[in-house]
PDB file of C-alpha atoms in Angstrom:
ATOM      1  CA  MET A  22     160.477 140.089 100.248  1.00  0.00           C
ATOM      2  CA  TYR A  23     162.351 142.703  98.143  1.00  0.00           C
ATOM      3  CA  ARG A  24     165.230 141.462  97.154  1.00  0.00           C
ATOM      4  CA  ASP A  25     168.349 139.092  98.456  1.00  0.00           C
ATOM      5  CA  GLY A  26     166.040 138.467 101.335  1.00  0.00           C
ATOM      6  CA  GLU A  27     165.534 142.221 102.450  1.00  0.00           C
ATOM      7  CA  ALA A  28     161.955 143.416 103.341  1.00  0.00           C
ATOM      8  CA  SER A  29     160.607 145.819 100.827  1.00  0.00           C
ATOM      9  CA  PRO A  30     160.658 149.466 102.053  1.00  0.00           C
ATOM     10  CA  HIS A  31     156.813 149.600 101.516  1.00  0.00           C
ATOM     11  CA  ALA A  32     155.911 146.561 103.096  1.00  0.00           C
ATOM     12  CA  CYS A  33     153.633 145.659 106.265  1.00  0.00           C
ATOM     13  CA  THR A  34     154.523 144.008 109.584  1.00  0.00           C
ATOM     14  CA  ARG A  35     152.432 141.610 110.994  1.00  0.00           C
ATOM     15  CA  ARG A  36     152.357 144.185 113.615  1.00  0.00           C
ATOM     16  CA  THR A  37     151.316 147.046 112.203  1.00  0.00           C
ATOM     17  CA  LEU A  38     148.781 145.137 110.102  1.00  0.00           C
ATOM     18  CA  ILE A  39     147.078 143.800 113.695  1.00  0.00           C
ATOM     19  CA  HIS A  40     147.182 147.230 115.126  1.00  0.00           C
ATOM     20  CA  THR A  41     145.976 148.853 112.272  1.00  0.00           C
ATOM     21  CA  SER A  42     142.760 146.426 112.271  1.00  0.00           C
ATOM     22  CA  LEU A  43     142.101 147.062 115.361  1.00  0.00           C
ATOM     23  CA  GLY A  44     142.265 150.666 115.262  1.00  0.00           C
ATOM     24  CA  LEU A  45     139.858 150.604 112.117  1.00  0.00           C
ATOM     25  CA  GLY A  46     137.511 147.952 113.632  1.00  0.00           C
ATOM     26  CA  ALA A  47     137.399 150.024 116.929  1.00  0.00           C
ATOM     27  CA  GLY A  48     136.633 153.194 114.665  1.00  0.00           C
ATOM     28  CA  ALA A  49     133.934 151.348 113.190  1.00  0.00           C
ATOM     29  CA  THR A  50     132.311 150.564 116.128  1.00  0.00           C
ATOM     30  CA  LEU A  51     131.989 153.986 117.204  1.00  0.00           C
ATOM     31  CA  ALA A  52     130.720 155.525 114.547  1.00  0.00           C
ATOM     32  CA  VAL A  53     128.003 152.956 114.287  1.00  0.00           C
ATOM     33  CA  VAL A  54     127.309 153.173 118.137  1.00  0.00           C
ATOM     34  CA  GLY A  55     127.406 157.143 117.393  1.00  0.00           C
ATOM     35  CA  LEU A  56     124.703 156.902 114.447  1.00  0.00           C
ATOM     36  CA  PRO A  57     120.904 158.186 115.194  1.00  0.00           C
ATOM     37  CA  GLY A  58     119.073 155.279 113.738  1.00  0.00           C
ATOM     38  CA  CYS A  59     115.451 155.659 113.344  1.00  0.00           C
ATOM     39  CA  SER A  60     115.411 157.305 116.967  1.00  0.00           C
ATOM     40  CA  VAL A  61     111.974 158.905 117.846  1.00  0.00           C
ATOM     41  CA  GLU A  62     112.730 162.667 118.915  1.00  0.00           C
ATOM     42  CA  ARG A  63     109.806 164.355 120.289  1.00  0.00           C
ATOM     43  CA  SER A  64     109.211 167.721 120.890  1.00  0.00           C
ATOM     44  CA  GLY A  65     106.438 169.561 122.961  1.00  0.00           C
ATOM     45  CA  ASP A  66     104.849 168.378 126.217  1.00  0.00           C
ATOM     46  CA  GLY A  67     102.329 166.358 124.568  1.00  0.00           C
ATOM     47  CA  GLY A  68      99.453 168.335 125.360  1.00  0.00           C
ATOM     48  CA  PRO A  69      96.312 168.579 123.164  1.00  0.00           C
ATOM     49  CA  GLN A  70      96.840 169.792 119.621  1.00  0.00           C
ATOM     50  CA  ARG A  71      94.073 172.340 118.260  1.00  0.00           C
ATOM     51  CA  VAL A  72      93.250 172.004 114.273  1.00  0.00           C
ATOM     52  CA  GLN A  73      91.072 173.774 112.133  1.00  0.00           C
ATOM     53  CA  LYS A  74      88.268 171.471 110.876  1.00  0.00           C
ATOM     54  CA  SER A  75      89.242 173.648 107.622  1.00  0.00           C
ATOM     55  CA  ASP A  76      92.617 172.247 107.932  1.00  0.00           C
ATOM     56  CA  VAL A  77      91.627 169.013 107.222  1.00  0.00           C
ATOM     57  CA  PRO A  78      90.877 168.503 103.167  1.00  0.00           C
ATOM     58  CA  VAL A  79      87.571 165.543 102.405  1.00  0.00           C
ATOM     59  CA  GLY A  80      89.332 162.200 101.469  1.00  0.00           C
ATOM     60  CA  GLY A  81      92.725 163.157 103.018  1.00  0.00           C
ATOM     61  CA  GLY A  82      94.368 164.762 105.977  1.00  0.00           C
ATOM     62  CA  ALA A  83      96.493 166.826 107.953  1.00  0.00           C
ATOM     63  CA  LEU A  84      99.712 166.553 109.994  1.00  0.00           C
ATOM     64  CA  ALA A  85      99.601 168.480 113.337  1.00  0.00           C
ATOM     65  CA  GLY A  86     102.861 167.871 115.638  1.00  0.00           C
ATOM     66  CA  TRP A  87     102.787 164.547 116.790  1.00  0.00           C
ATOM     67  CA  TYR A  88      99.070 163.504 115.069  1.00  0.00           C
ATOM     68  CA  VAL A  89      98.022 162.744 111.646  1.00  0.00           C
ATOM     69  CA  VAL A  90      93.968 163.895 111.770  1.00  0.00           C
ATOM     70  CA  THR A  91      92.026 162.773 109.072  1.00  0.00           C
ATOM     71  CA  GLN A  92      88.811 163.299 107.009  1.00  0.00           C
ATOM     72  CA  PRO A  93      87.802 160.308 104.750  1.00  0.00           C
ATOM     73  CA  THR A  94      84.075 161.773 104.346  1.00  0.00           C
ATOM     74  CA  ALA A  95      82.874 165.272 104.684  1.00  0.00           C
ATOM     75  CA  GLY A  96      82.341 165.772 108.627  1.00  0.00           C
ATOM     76  CA  THR A  97      83.712 162.592 109.625  1.00  0.00           C
ATOM     77  CA  PHE A  98      87.261 163.022 111.458  1.00  0.00           C
ATOM     78  CA  HIS A  99      89.494 160.434 113.035  1.00  0.00           C
ATOM     79  CA  ALA A 100      92.874 161.199 114.550  1.00  0.00           C
ATOM     80  CA  TYR A 101      96.357 159.286 114.879  1.00  0.00           C
ATOM     81  CA  TYR A 102      99.399 159.535 116.669  1.00  0.00           C
ATOM     82  CA  ALA A 103     101.881 160.060 114.053  1.00  0.00           C
ATOM     83  CA  ALA A 104     104.254 157.317 115.525  1.00  0.00           C
ATOM     84  CA  CYS A 105     104.954 154.559 113.124  1.00  0.00           C
ATOM     85  CA  PRO A 106     104.543 151.368 114.561  1.00  0.00           C
ATOM     86  CA  HIS A 107     107.496 150.076 112.704  1.00  0.00           C
ATOM     87  CA  ALA A 108     110.489 152.375 114.492  1.00  0.00           C
ATOM     88  CA  GLY A 109     108.302 155.073 116.099  1.00  0.00           C
ATOM     89  CA  VAL A 110     109.708 157.447 113.693  1.00  0.00           C
ATOM     90  CA  LYS A 111     107.297 160.375 112.669  1.00  0.00           C
ATOM     91  CA  VAL A 112     105.018 159.638 109.745  1.00  0.00           C
ATOM     92  CA  ASN A 113     105.830 162.463 107.373  1.00  0.00           C
ATOM     93  CA  ARG A 114     103.090 163.035 104.200  1.00  0.00           C
ATOM     94  CA  ILE A 115      99.312 162.178 103.334  1.00  0.00           C
ATOM     95  CA  GLU A 116      98.708 161.481  99.549  1.00  0.00           C
ATOM     96  CA  GLY A 117      95.246 161.107  98.420  1.00  0.00           C
ATOM     97  CA  GLN A 118      94.156 158.182 101.111  1.00  0.00           C
ATOM     98  CA  GLU A 119      97.180 156.924 102.456  1.00  0.00           C
ATOM     99  CA  ILE A 120      99.453 158.509 105.295  1.00  0.00           C
ATOM    100  CA  ILE A 121     103.121 157.700 104.585  1.00  0.00           C
ATOM    101  CA  CYS A 122     106.502 156.969 106.438  1.00  0.00           C
ATOM    102  CA  ASP A 123     109.472 157.773 104.118  1.00  0.00           C
ATOM    103  CA  SER A 124     112.055 156.156 106.889  1.00  0.00           C
ATOM    104  CA  HIS A 125     110.610 152.607 105.842  1.00  0.00           C
ATOM    105  CA  GLY A 126     107.699 152.784 103.120  1.00  0.00           C
ATOM    106  CA  ALA A 127     104.946 152.044 105.672  1.00  0.00           C
ATOM    107  CA  ARG A 128     101.667 153.094 104.470  1.00  0.00           C
ATOM    108  CA  PHE A 129      98.284 153.630 106.435  1.00  0.00           C
ATOM    109  CA  SER A 130      94.790 153.745 105.579  1.00  0.00           C
ATOM    110  CA  THR A 131      93.280 157.620 105.938  1.00  0.00           C
ATOM    111  CA  ASP A 132      90.055 156.141 106.574  1.00  0.00           C
ATOM    112  CA  ASN A 133      91.052 153.998 109.873  1.00  0.00           C
ATOM    113  CA  GLY A 134      94.672 154.014 110.051  1.00  0.00           C
ATOM    114  CA  ALA A 135      94.923 150.298 109.375  1.00  0.00           C
ATOM    115  CA  VAL A 136      98.332 149.007 107.244  1.00  0.00           C
ATOM    116  CA  LEU A 137      98.078 149.239 103.688  1.00  0.00           C
ATOM    117  CA  LYS A 138     101.915 147.995 102.918  1.00  0.00           C
ATOM    118  CA  GLY A 139     104.602 147.356 105.763  1.00  0.00           C
ATOM    119  CA  PRO A 140     107.032 146.866 106.845  1.00  0.00           C
ATOM    120  CA  THR A 141     104.937 147.086 110.174  1.00  0.00           C
ATOM    121  CA  LYS A 142     102.082 145.059 110.758  1.00  0.00           C
ATOM    122  CA  LYS A 143     100.837 147.294 113.416  1.00  0.00           C
ATOM    123  CA  SER A 144      98.109 149.944 112.342  1.00  0.00           C
ATOM    124  CA  LEU A 145      98.380 153.530 113.740  1.00  0.00           C
ATOM    125  CA  THR A 146      97.399 154.238 117.518  1.00  0.00           C
ATOM    126  CA  PRO A 147      94.069 156.168 117.481  1.00  0.00           C
ATOM    127  CA  ALA A 148      93.948 159.270 119.509  1.00  0.00           C
ATOM    128  CA  PRO A 149      91.343 160.689 120.878  1.00  0.00           C
ATOM    129  CA  PHE A 150      90.043 164.001 120.461  1.00  0.00           C
ATOM    130  CA  THR A 151      87.216 166.190 121.189  1.00  0.00           C
ATOM    131  CA  THR A 152      85.428 169.114 118.970  1.00  0.00           C
ATOM    132  CA  ASP A 153      85.327 172.865 120.263  1.00  0.00           C
ATOM    133  CA  GLY A 154      82.996 174.676 117.264  1.00  0.00           C
ATOM    134  CA  ASP A 155      84.997 174.369 114.007  1.00  0.00           C
ATOM    135  CA  VAL A 156      88.166 172.825 116.083  1.00  0.00           C
ATOM    136  CA  LEU A 157      89.869 169.421 117.136  1.00  0.00           C
ATOM    137  CA  VAL A 158      91.214 169.186 120.102  1.00  0.00           C
ATOM    138  CA  ILE A 159      93.226 166.092 119.985  1.00  0.00           C
ATOM    139  CA  SER A 160      95.093 164.310 123.102  1.00  0.00           C
ATOM    140  CA  MET A 161      98.088 161.912 123.721  1.00  0.00           C
ATOM    141  CA  PRO A 162      96.422 158.291 122.904  1.00  0.00           C
ATOM    142  CA  LYS A 163      96.834 156.207 126.949  1.00  0.00           C
ATOM    143  CA  GLU A 164      99.023 153.603 125.146  1.00  0.00           C
ATOM    144  CA  THR A 165     101.841 154.255 121.973  1.00  0.00           C
ATOM    145  CA  GLU A 166     103.152 151.218 121.560  1.00  0.00           C
TER     146      GLU A 166
END
């Protein structure tokens, strides 16, 4: 109330408050639903990926599309599907002997794909590969949980 029982010219009526609250709530809900979150954006047909052995450093690894290729010791190669088991987003870098997913901080071993740091409890999914001279030909794993 303003003076003598009059409402202030800036007062909010109950009806205005309810309508504004409902509008803001609906807008916030639509904004959250529209967020991409941790969606998986895969490109390509999932066909074989060819990687030169010389592109994979000893004691580390390299990203190749939706695959991670590692060489923990000279001449020993491993391949993994690059989807983080926590939310399916692509792991994005390799530092030393760790494969890192910056989305939620998960870290995996370049030696065997095992979890070094969560939030996930699952290892990276191994990807089958063959060798064609100096090239590794990596295939889509049968199951990518």
